[in-house]
Amino acid sequence: MNFSGFKLLRVLLLWLLLCGASVQAAQVAVSTPAAKAPASKPQQAAKSSSKPAKAVPPPKPVLAPPAGNLVIIGGGLRADNAEVWQRIVQLAGGKGARIGVFGSASINPEQSAQNTINKLNQYGAQAFFIPLGVTLPNSDYRKAAEDPEVVAAIHSATGIYFTGGDQARITRALVRPDGKHTAALDAVWDVYRDGGVVAGSSAGAAIMSTTMFYDAKSTLEMLKQGVTEGNEISAGLGFIGDDVFVDQHLLVRGRFARMIPVMLKKGYQIGLGIDENTAMVVNAKRDVEIIGYSGALLLDLSAAITDRGIKGFNISNATISYLDRGDKFNLVTREFTPSPDKADNKLDPNQPETREPVFTNDILGNNAVLDLMVNLIDNAQQEAIGIAFGNPRDAYPDIGFEFRFSKTINSVGYSSTEVEAYSVLKLRMDVRPIQLQAPLYRYR
């Protein structure tokens, strides 16, 4: 091979080597795309593993405390009790106030409501009937409780009134079988939250707390046998809040003692029992004012204890007070304000009115507990005793109860300068079972 041919061969070999390197570089670039691969893999993985996003439920609305007022009447409200009727109308807006009346507790809802409507209108209101009740003829109360027209009528009111009867009929009409509010009950709450008044008498008062008496036995039987959910007690509507238990017809029917087993069972520290023809007005600041004919008993079990070593119902260190008409008590601060006619007439424990022993053999009788408390607070005696026992033909006739009331360093009394009336604060009350001799008496 001459020199020129050799030179040509070298050039050809060099060209082939350069072409092979270019092909290899291209293959490497195709098999390892440095710029795209890292970015594309996460995108593909996210696409293949993605699921439909779940809807996040909106936060539940925070409901403001009710701006309205409660008027809780102990039953037996007389037509001439102007102080109570006028206060209801006033709190609903005054003359011409629209007040929706529920007769749901009654066996005859329309007639019961009409009686109340007439009285409210007599004191300046424009009251009207809410057609909702389990015993209302030709009406499906379940449908009525969700009826937009009924709901609109409730919303048009600035006041609501529940008449007396059977409180279980009220809750049955206004609460769904699953325990949720009907549209009608939500509307009542709207009226209350927006500043309206919710009033109720007797059964209409019982529904005011979260627990109410349902099919209650006698007071003595409940002390002996206790209370059971769904029998003696059930859920109320809770307008006053979940920290206060409410009872009615209190002094006239001697019901104060039946509040205690319920409060212990359900964990209430404060109980308010209002007497007949009398009302408790509870405002948005939770001030309680007593108006009307009589007063209310206040039970405080915050420091009370029970002794499990004692067979049967018992309680020690409960506190009992009597709030008379015109008195005020704040449920938050627990502060008491006497009525103006008592403000400057606080009883002096060093100058008692009497020195006689105080005792009653029927503490559950009509006004018996109030008489005992008044006689003790202005007395040189430091304690008083009341006994409760039943008919010899009752169940467990040999079981009774001793109620012992004691003055403490915190006990205070006030006397009115205008009438014979007292306020009694913070007496200690201890209750324990006693064994009665059988027979309790013999003929001479």
XYZ file of C-alpha atoms in Angstrom:
444
model
C 0.000 0.000 0.000
C 1.461 3.374 -0.940
C 1.557 6.328 1.428
C -1.518 8.034 -0.003
C -3.613 4.869 0.407
C -2.483 4.450 4.014
C -3.389 8.019 4.770
C -6.840 7.495 3.313
C -7.352 4.394 5.475
C -6.478 6.338 8.695
C -8.992 9.023 7.866
C -11.653 6.387 7.273
C -10.985 4.645 10.637
C -11.034 7.965 12.530
C -14.407 8.809 10.959
C -15.873 5.450 12.055
C -14.655 5.940 15.660
C -16.256 9.390 15.828
C -19.563 8.115 14.512
C -19.630 5.265 17.105
C -19.025 7.657 20.000
C -21.880 9.871 18.858
C -24.312 6.936 18.695
C -23.300 5.721 22.191
C -23.719 9.194 23.646
C -27.155 9.473 22.072
C -28.178 6.092 23.543
C -27.010 7.120 26.995
C -28.908 10.405 26.734
C -32.099 8.593 25.714
C -31.869 5.906 28.426
C -31.151 8.384 31.271
C -33.114 11.643 30.711
C -31.644 13.535 33.658
C -33.846 16.593 33.427
C -37.284 14.967 33.084
C -37.225 11.682 34.995
C -37.005 13.019 38.569
C -39.795 15.483 37.913
C -42.096 13.114 36.063
C -42.027 10.215 38.525
C -43.620 12.073 41.474
C -46.275 13.477 39.166
C -47.161 10.024 37.890
C -47.178 8.575 41.427
C -49.411 11.366 42.699
C -51.768 10.838 39.795
C -52.046 7.095 40.311
C -52.544 7.310 44.127
C -54.876 10.329 44.284
C -58.433 9.887 45.745
C -61.479 12.142 45.664
C -61.069 14.752 48.419
C -63.526 14.420 51.302
C -65.685 17.459 51.997
C -64.638 19.126 55.242
C -67.780 19.831 57.293
C -68.204 23.475 58.228
C -67.559 24.248 61.896
C -70.606 24.112 64.099
C -71.948 27.574 64.812
C -71.153 28.859 68.266
C -74.508 29.748 69.781
C -74.551 32.856 71.889
C -76.093 32.609 75.361
C -79.801 33.391 75.284
C -80.495 37.109 75.484
C -84.058 36.549 76.667
C -85.774 35.959 79.990
C -87.520 33.043 81.659
C -90.633 33.350 83.800
C -90.959 30.071 85.705
C -94.304 29.814 87.495
C -94.978 27.267 90.211
C -98.537 26.578 89.040
C -101.890 27.855 90.243
C -101.323 31.319 88.778
C -104.402 33.377 89.592
C -105.944 35.756 87.092
C -105.551 38.650 89.546
C -101.798 38.145 90.026
C -101.050 41.282 88.036
C -97.363 41.334 88.982
C -96.635 38.072 87.155
C -98.926 38.587 84.133
C -97.692 42.114 83.573
C -94.063 41.059 83.831
C -94.545 38.437 81.102
C -96.130 41.009 78.784
C -93.481 43.593 79.622
C -90.613 41.196 78.896
C -92.250 40.273 75.586
C -92.203 43.908 74.505
C -95.072 45.589 76.312
C -98.497 46.478 75.031
C -99.368 44.594 71.859
C -96.644 41.976 72.416
C -97.164 38.841 70.337
C -97.044 35.837 72.665
C -97.454 32.344 71.254
C -99.233 30.016 73.680
C -98.633 26.264 73.737
C -101.435 24.278 75.334
C -99.514 21.087 74.560
C -99.457 19.843 78.161
C -103.242 19.787 78.411
C -105.714 17.079 77.463
C -107.529 19.913 75.644
C -104.711 22.066 74.227
C -106.837 24.663 72.470
C -109.077 25.363 75.454
C -106.161 25.499 77.867
C -104.279 27.868 75.585
C -107.342 30.060 75.085
C -107.741 30.554 78.826
C -104.158 31.808 79.014
C -104.554 33.907 75.865
C -107.514 35.699 77.429
C -105.497 36.523 80.554
C -102.445 37.729 78.632
C -104.603 39.893 76.392
C -106.308 41.304 79.472
C -102.872 42.631 80.474
C -102.136 44.160 77.054
C -100.703 41.361 74.920
C -101.804 40.078 71.529
C -101.473 36.397 72.343
C -102.277 33.592 69.928
C -102.581 29.794 69.874
C -99.778 27.528 68.629
C -101.651 24.486 67.170
C -99.322 21.785 68.379
C -100.155 19.013 70.836
C -100.305 15.234 71.049
C -103.955 15.421 72.134
C -105.037 18.117 69.670
C -107.971 16.695 67.631
C -107.616 16.207 63.852
C -103.913 16.999 63.942
C -100.690 15.041 63.395
C -98.384 16.539 65.998
C -95.267 15.160 64.299
C -96.102 16.982 61.072
C -97.256 20.086 62.912
C -93.897 20.331 64.718
C -92.140 20.546 61.326
C -94.803 22.618 59.539
C -93.288 25.841 58.070
C -96.458 27.771 58.921
C -96.306 26.731 62.573
C -92.592 27.538 62.680
C -93.193 30.939 61.085
C -95.903 31.715 63.645
C -93.483 30.911 66.489
C -90.783 33.080 64.899
C -93.244 35.962 64.712
C -93.598 35.972 68.502
C -91.575 37.874 71.075
C -92.833 35.652 73.866
C -93.734 31.993 74.394
C -95.996 30.566 77.111
C -96.394 26.881 78.071
C -99.564 26.080 80.013
C -99.942 23.453 82.728
C -100.938 19.810 82.472
C -98.610 16.886 81.801
C -95.056 17.968 80.971
C -94.425 14.695 79.118
C -96.908 15.844 76.467
C -94.816 18.982 75.874
C -91.561 17.129 75.312
C -93.278 14.478 73.204
C -94.713 17.165 70.915
C -91.484 19.170 70.575
C -88.745 16.534 70.581
C -88.267 13.946 67.832
C -88.140 10.233 68.754
C -84.354 10.273 68.263
C -84.025 13.074 70.825
C -83.314 15.871 68.342
C -85.169 19.167 68.249
C -88.132 19.601 65.983
C -88.270 22.721 63.831
C -90.866 24.126 66.227
C -88.578 23.694 69.247
C -85.685 25.281 67.376
C -87.976 28.233 66.683
C -88.803 28.569 70.387
C -85.085 28.610 71.152
C -84.585 31.284 68.475
C -87.178 33.489 70.174
C -85.409 33.002 73.512
C -81.911 33.606 72.115
C -83.057 36.750 70.328
C -84.283 38.354 73.552
C -87.825 37.046 73.851
C -89.409 35.665 76.994
C -90.208 31.999 77.595
C -92.771 31.493 80.361
C -94.368 28.373 81.742
C -96.634 27.358 84.603
C -96.679 24.001 86.413
C -95.861 21.536 83.606
C -94.560 24.542 81.687
C -92.142 25.160 84.559
C -91.045 21.522 84.835
C -89.615 21.546 81.295
C -87.287 24.467 82.084
C -84.409 22.274 83.321
C -82.582 19.524 81.438
C -84.162 16.932 83.756
C -87.821 16.952 84.734
C -90.166 14.761 86.721
C -91.981 12.403 84.387
C -94.158 9.801 86.106
C -93.318 10.759 89.656
C -94.293 8.772 92.724
C -94.992 10.477 96.033
C -92.093 12.285 97.677
C -91.838 9.706 100.451
C -91.812 6.809 97.992
C -88.991 8.414 96.016
C -86.963 8.833 99.194
C -87.534 5.180 99.997
C -87.152 3.686 96.528
C -85.140 6.213 94.536
C -85.721 7.601 91.049
C -85.218 5.906 87.698
C -84.571 7.449 84.298
C -87.607 6.993 82.070
C -89.916 6.374 85.016
C -89.837 9.099 87.655
C -87.611 11.415 85.597
C -86.803 12.142 81.953
C -85.235 14.860 79.796
C -86.646 18.386 79.918
C -86.043 21.211 77.434
C -83.271 22.882 79.441
C -84.005 26.579 78.949
C -82.464 27.476 82.334
C -79.241 25.598 81.544
C -77.798 22.240 82.491
C -76.631 23.248 85.969
C -79.951 24.030 87.701
C -82.812 21.669 88.533
C -86.325 23.144 88.642
C -89.457 21.914 90.442
C -92.889 23.465 91.012
C -95.939 23.446 93.362
C -93.206 23.307 95.945
C -94.310 24.591 99.345
C -98.014 23.879 99.015
C -97.329 20.224 98.159
C -94.226 19.775 100.323
C -92.127 18.723 97.355
C -88.734 20.101 98.390
C -87.443 16.702 99.506
C -88.130 14.972 96.200
C -85.658 17.292 94.498
C -82.727 15.846 96.445
C -82.553 12.285 95.019
C -82.886 13.682 91.498
C -80.123 16.225 92.047
C -77.836 13.556 93.473
C -78.539 11.152 90.621
C -78.036 13.716 87.853
C -75.212 15.710 89.447
C -76.990 19.030 90.019
C -75.534 21.268 92.707
C -78.296 23.885 92.584
C -82.036 23.266 92.720
C -84.823 25.850 92.628
C -88.346 24.978 93.688
C -91.010 27.607 93.065
C -94.290 27.801 94.967
C -97.774 28.233 93.531
C -99.036 31.614 92.303
C -95.391 32.715 92.302
C -92.721 33.066 89.630
C -88.971 33.130 89.216
C -87.756 35.584 86.584
C -84.341 34.570 85.231
C -82.557 37.094 83.000
C -79.600 36.785 80.631
C -77.159 37.535 83.473
C -78.753 34.624 85.373
C -80.212 36.840 88.056
C -83.216 35.141 89.659
C -85.949 37.431 90.970
C -88.943 36.142 92.937
C -92.272 37.786 92.128
C -95.885 37.013 92.950
C -97.525 35.630 96.039
C -94.982 33.484 97.872
C -91.376 32.391 97.333
C -88.951 29.655 96.341
C -86.636 27.190 98.032
C -83.011 27.056 96.989
C -81.090 23.815 97.526
C -77.290 23.796 97.332
C -75.651 20.355 97.351
C -72.155 21.524 96.399
C -70.752 20.485 99.801
C -73.218 17.676 100.560
C -72.159 14.087 101.161
C -73.888 10.732 101.522
C -72.888 7.921 103.856
C -72.798 4.565 102.075
C -72.582 2.876 105.424
C -76.168 3.919 106.138
C -78.761 1.711 104.499
C -81.277 3.865 102.680
C -81.413 7.434 101.403
C -79.356 9.922 103.384
C -77.539 13.189 102.894
C -75.446 15.456 105.114
C -74.346 19.074 104.858
C -76.881 20.157 102.286
C -77.749 23.860 102.338
C -81.318 25.112 102.121
C -82.525 28.715 101.735
C -85.876 30.403 101.320
C -86.094 33.272 98.825
C -89.119 35.448 99.468
C -90.922 37.666 96.983
C -88.729 40.558 95.890
C -85.506 38.708 96.703
C -82.807 38.132 94.081
C -80.149 35.487 93.665
C -77.456 35.167 91.000
C -76.856 31.631 89.738
C -73.269 32.423 88.709
C -71.924 34.393 91.654
C -74.314 32.809 94.202
C -74.907 36.297 95.637
C -78.179 37.096 97.402
C -79.930 40.477 97.422
C -82.869 40.916 99.827
C -86.022 42.695 98.743
C -86.024 46.461 99.462
C -88.350 46.047 102.457
C -85.851 43.648 104.084
C -82.547 45.218 103.072
C -82.098 47.130 106.340
C -83.654 44.563 108.618
C -81.158 41.760 108.983
C -81.924 39.562 111.996
C -79.526 39.764 114.932
C -78.670 36.225 116.126
C -77.851 37.652 119.548
C -81.384 38.971 119.987
C -83.658 36.093 118.973
C -87.409 36.472 118.978
C -88.114 33.078 120.616
C -86.393 30.312 122.567
C -88.793 27.407 122.105
C -87.790 24.072 120.533
C -88.794 23.743 116.880
C -90.267 20.438 115.673
C -92.793 19.131 113.162
C -94.019 15.580 112.712
C -94.947 16.241 109.052
C -92.083 18.044 107.332
C -93.613 17.211 103.930
C -96.892 18.938 104.761
C -98.264 22.154 103.319
C -95.670 24.922 104.011
C -94.253 22.884 106.912
C -90.625 23.294 105.879
C -90.997 27.065 105.499
C -92.648 27.421 108.910
C -89.842 25.419 110.486
C -87.098 27.448 108.789
C -88.660 30.784 109.789
C -89.155 29.628 113.387
C -85.547 28.483 113.608
C -83.771 31.497 112.084
C -85.126 33.910 114.711
C -84.738 31.522 117.647
C -82.198 30.895 120.366
C -82.335 27.205 119.401
C -79.571 26.106 117.056
C -81.402 23.274 115.346
C -84.864 22.026 114.438
C -86.198 18.589 113.529
C -88.878 17.474 111.111
C -90.115 13.911 110.627
C -91.589 12.296 107.511
C -93.470 9.003 107.549
C -96.281 7.460 105.539
C -99.532 5.598 105.840
C -99.334 2.282 107.734
C -100.708 0.659 104.559
C -97.936 2.088 102.344
C -94.970 0.080 101.166
C -92.285 -0.104 103.866
C -94.512 1.480 106.544
C -91.805 1.154 109.207
C -89.361 3.424 107.343
C -89.377 7.173 107.832
C -86.900 10.043 107.640
C -85.516 12.641 109.999
C -84.767 16.101 108.593
C -82.426 18.020 110.861
C -81.979 21.745 110.194
C -79.075 23.578 111.834
C -77.863 27.148 111.974
C -74.234 27.652 110.980
C -71.848 30.570 110.943
C -73.199 31.378 107.441
C -76.900 31.323 108.313
C -78.672 34.662 107.864
C -82.235 35.884 108.189
C -84.059 38.998 107.016
C -87.431 40.310 108.110
C -89.740 42.619 106.189
C -90.563 46.007 107.684
C -93.918 46.079 105.868
C -95.497 42.624 106.274
C -94.827 39.454 108.222
C -92.368 37.912 105.791
C -88.873 36.447 106.073
C -85.938 35.439 103.946
C -83.857 32.578 105.347
C -80.393 31.829 104.014
C -78.032 28.897 104.353
C -79.414 26.557 106.944
C -77.682 23.204 107.056
C -79.920 20.210 106.349
C -79.168 16.560 107.149
C -81.535 13.739 106.207
C -81.316 10.149 107.371
C -83.663 7.163 107.510
C -85.294 6.169 110.779
C -87.019 3.009 111.953
C -90.581 3.562 113.103
C -92.164 1.518 115.839
C -94.981 -0.670 114.535
C -97.729 0.051 115.158
C -96.986 3.746 115.264
C -99.837 4.269 117.745
C -102.326 2.260 119.835
C -105.784 3.079 121.100
C -105.918 3.907 124.817
